[in-house]
Amino acid sequence: MRGVGVRLSREIAIIGAGMTRFHHKLHADKTSRELFVKAALEARGSVDNGFELPEVEALFVGNFSSDAFEGQIHMAALAADWLGICPRAATRVEDACASSGVAMNVASMAIASGAYDIVMVGGVEKMRGLRTEEVTDTLAMAADAVYEVGAGFTFPGLFAALASAHFAKHGSNWEQLAAISIKNHHNGALNPKAHFQSEIMETARKLGERNDMTFEDELEFLRSPLNPVIAHPLRLFDCCPVSDGAAVLILAAGDVARKFTDTPVYIRGIGQASDTLALHDRVDLTTMNAAKIAAAQAYEIAWVKAKDIDVADVHDCFTIAELLATEDLGFFPKGEGGLAAENGRTALDGDVTVNPDGGLKAKGHPIGATGAAMAYEIFKQLRGEAGRHQVDDVEYGLTHNMGGSGATVSVQVYGR
Ligand code: COA
């Protein structure tokens, strides 16, 4: 099955990328438009041979819900206005948490079609204007309002159900999820753009001192009441935080990219698929069919196999989501993703590095910005510019961005 129905008929290159730090407090006095402009200006400045914003021919902005979060919609035109690139076409893309991953695919197809040579694509979300319970209600709009939200489900609850199903069917366990969290916090501690930049043991010591408790190791802390259950079996450190931020990429057709840089990163393959919104309609809760199909499309277009991927940014909104992704993307057989994480096979020096930037767990998850931030990370990795979390010998990278509990998945494969 070929869902996106296209071969990429032109080469598509990323020539520049920018990203704000993701954080819950740092951007308190900023609006989405300001965050987007900040990331866009950084992207402009990152183009090796210079780039002027009027060279952008079209803009695509992933944004989940600036209406609910800020009382402001029409985010793409607003961003174009604040970037000073009107009357260029500006389009908002909304596909829940996959908004800017899907925007990446739309922007790629806009170049592949020949409609444009140079496009800007990114994403933004400013969530922290609302209290956590209001954020939870807003996010729940991406689940099935009748069958899931009506029955009391929130996103932590939905992913908790997926974790329980995986534990029951494949014998995975919470300690394996904890290994994913420990790894992602370790990587986040090396990433200056990450929301959380501390190892779990550092947090354990800090919270331990405040509460007159000591911990031998991460697992002892993660099992303690200082890491409360959010939705059984998921605890606080199994969840991504609520963050503000933006990320922006500049894409160019292969034949014009070399004018801007000698080291473009190519988008070799793209894929996208959908599934039932409501979990109760899925045949198997332990696999994300949309991820398998989107990955198969992207691999086929890019002429690669899962084993060729060296580094991947995957959608770990909850630790169980990373476990599922590493299986559904074909990195590990079904049922073995948890063990692989526990054995360090997804670490910075593992067989396939997963979430070197800290993932959603530690880097943060400003919904609309997440897919673009993944592309930012893989762009940096393929150019050898990822700093302290750089992975050695990267030839192929992958991004996997998921909307809801798997109803939308976009995948991109990148190469040099
Ligand atoms: N992991 C680790 N620490 C976290 C955290 C997380 N996910 N979320 C918050 N914290 C920390 C904060 O940094 C803060 O520490 P500090 O006081 O030292 O600064 C403390 O916990 C309290 O933060 P607060 O924002 O008040 O937490 P909360 O209890 O209101 O929210 C969650 C916690 C898990 C409910 C919230 O982060 C959440 O809803 N996450 C999931 C978001 C989501 O569903 N996204 C979409 C996925 S599909």
mmCIF file of C-alpha atoms in Angstrom, residues 14 18-19 22 36 59-65 91-108 120-125 245-249 251 267 270-272 315 360 363-376 399-403 408-412 414:
data_model
loop_
_atom_site.group_PDB
_atom_site.id
_atom_site.type_symbol
_atom_site.label_atom_id
_atom_site.label_comp_id
_atom_site.label_asym_id
_atom_site.label_seq_id
_atom_site.Cartn_x
_atom_site.Cartn_y
_atom_site.Cartn_z
ATOM 1 C CA ILE A 14 16.907 20.972 4.460
ATOM 2 C CA GLY A 18 16.197 26.791 14.169
ATOM 3 C CA MET A 19 14.519 26.016 17.442
ATOM 4 C CA PHE A 22 11.411 24.089 24.987
ATOM 5 C CA PHE A 36 7.812 31.093 15.835
ATOM 6 C CA LEU A 59 5.029 28.817 4.670
ATOM 7 C CA PHE A 60 3.542 25.772 6.452
ATOM 8 C CA VAL A 61 2.913 25.979 10.200
ATOM 9 C CA GLY A 62 2.021 23.019 12.411
ATOM 10 C CA ASN A 63 -0.134 24.183 15.284
ATOM 11 C CA PHE A 64 -2.478 22.098 17.413
ATOM 12 C CA SER A 65 -4.629 24.573 19.281
ATOM 13 C CA THR A 91 -1.018 27.379 5.575
ATOM 14 C CA ARG A 92 -1.732 26.002 9.049
ATOM 15 C CA VAL A 93 -1.598 22.219 9.427
ATOM 16 C CA GLU A 94 -3.419 20.570 12.346
ATOM 17 C CA ASP A 95 -3.141 16.853 13.034
ATOM 18 C CA ALA A 96 -2.991 16.870 16.836
ATOM 19 C CA CYS A 97 0.521 16.076 18.141
ATOM 20 C CA ALA A 98 1.598 15.186 14.587
ATOM 21 C CA SER A 99 0.804 18.663 13.250
ATOM 22 C CA SER A 100 4.307 19.701 12.239
ATOM 23 C CA GLY A 101 5.402 16.189 11.204
ATOM 24 C CA VAL A 102 2.515 16.253 8.756
ATOM 25 C CA ALA A 103 3.449 19.843 7.819
ATOM 26 C CA MET A 104 6.933 18.502 6.938
ATOM 27 C CA ASN A 105 5.334 16.047 4.526
ATOM 28 C CA VAL A 106 3.020 18.697 3.030
ATOM 29 C CA ALA A 107 5.978 21.058 2.554
ATOM 30 C CA SER A 108 8.027 18.249 0.979
ATOM 31 C CA MET A 120 9.627 27.356 5.294
ATOM 32 C CA VAL A 121 7.984 24.766 7.556
ATOM 33 C CA GLY A 122 7.739 24.655 11.306
ATOM 34 C CA GLY A 123 5.537 24.347 14.300
ATOM 35 C CA VAL A 124 4.660 26.172 17.466
ATOM 36 C CA GLU A 125 2.646 25.766 20.658
ATOM 37 C CA GLY A 245 8.325 26.328 22.071
ATOM 38 C CA ALA A 246 8.792 26.468 18.319
ATOM 39 C CA ALA A 247 10.978 24.871 15.644
ATOM 40 C CA VAL A 248 11.466 25.880 12.002
ATOM 41 C CA LEU A 249 13.163 24.360 8.943
ATOM 42 C CA LEU A 251 13.537 23.383 2.712
ATOM 43 C CA ILE A 267 14.584 14.153 2.969
ATOM 44 C CA ILE A 270 8.139 10.382 3.618
ATOM 45 C CA GLY A 271 5.127 8.445 4.815
ATOM 46 C CA GLN A 272 1.844 9.089 6.538
ATOM 47 C CA HIS A 315 7.264 10.254 19.529
ATOM 48 C CA LEU A 360 9.508 14.388 24.242
ATOM 49 C CA LYS A 363 13.254 17.759 25.544
ATOM 50 C CA GLY A 364 9.581 18.635 26.015
ATOM 51 C CA HIS A 365 6.443 18.503 23.880
ATOM 52 C CA PRO A 366 4.936 21.821 22.774
ATOM 53 C CA ILE A 367 2.434 19.914 20.661
ATOM 54 C CA GLY A 368 2.531 21.742 17.307
ATOM 55 C CA ALA A 369 6.315 22.194 17.411
ATOM 56 C CA THR A 370 7.281 18.576 18.058
ATOM 57 C CA GLY A 371 7.509 17.127 14.521
ATOM 58 C CA ALA A 372 9.596 20.087 13.342
ATOM 59 C CA ALA A 373 11.844 19.822 16.401
ATOM 60 C CA MET A 374 12.495 16.183 15.510
ATOM 61 C CA ALA A 375 13.572 17.249 12.008
ATOM 62 C CA TYR A 376 15.780 19.942 13.587
ATOM 63 C CA THR A 399 11.609 11.016 12.469
ATOM 64 C CA HIS A 400 8.320 9.540 13.703
ATOM 65 C CA ASN A 401 5.618 11.974 14.833
ATOM 66 C CA MET A 402 2.312 10.657 16.191
ATOM 67 C CA GLY A 403 -1.047 12.385 16.629
ATOM 68 C CA THR A 408 -2.090 9.953 12.687
ATOM 69 C CA VAL A 409 1.545 9.036 12.132
ATOM 70 C CA SER A 410 4.064 10.732 9.868
ATOM 71 C CA VAL A 411 7.542 9.359 9.190
ATOM 72 C CA GLN A 412 10.494 10.901 7.378
ATOM 73 C CA TYR A 414 16.844 11.579 5.954
#
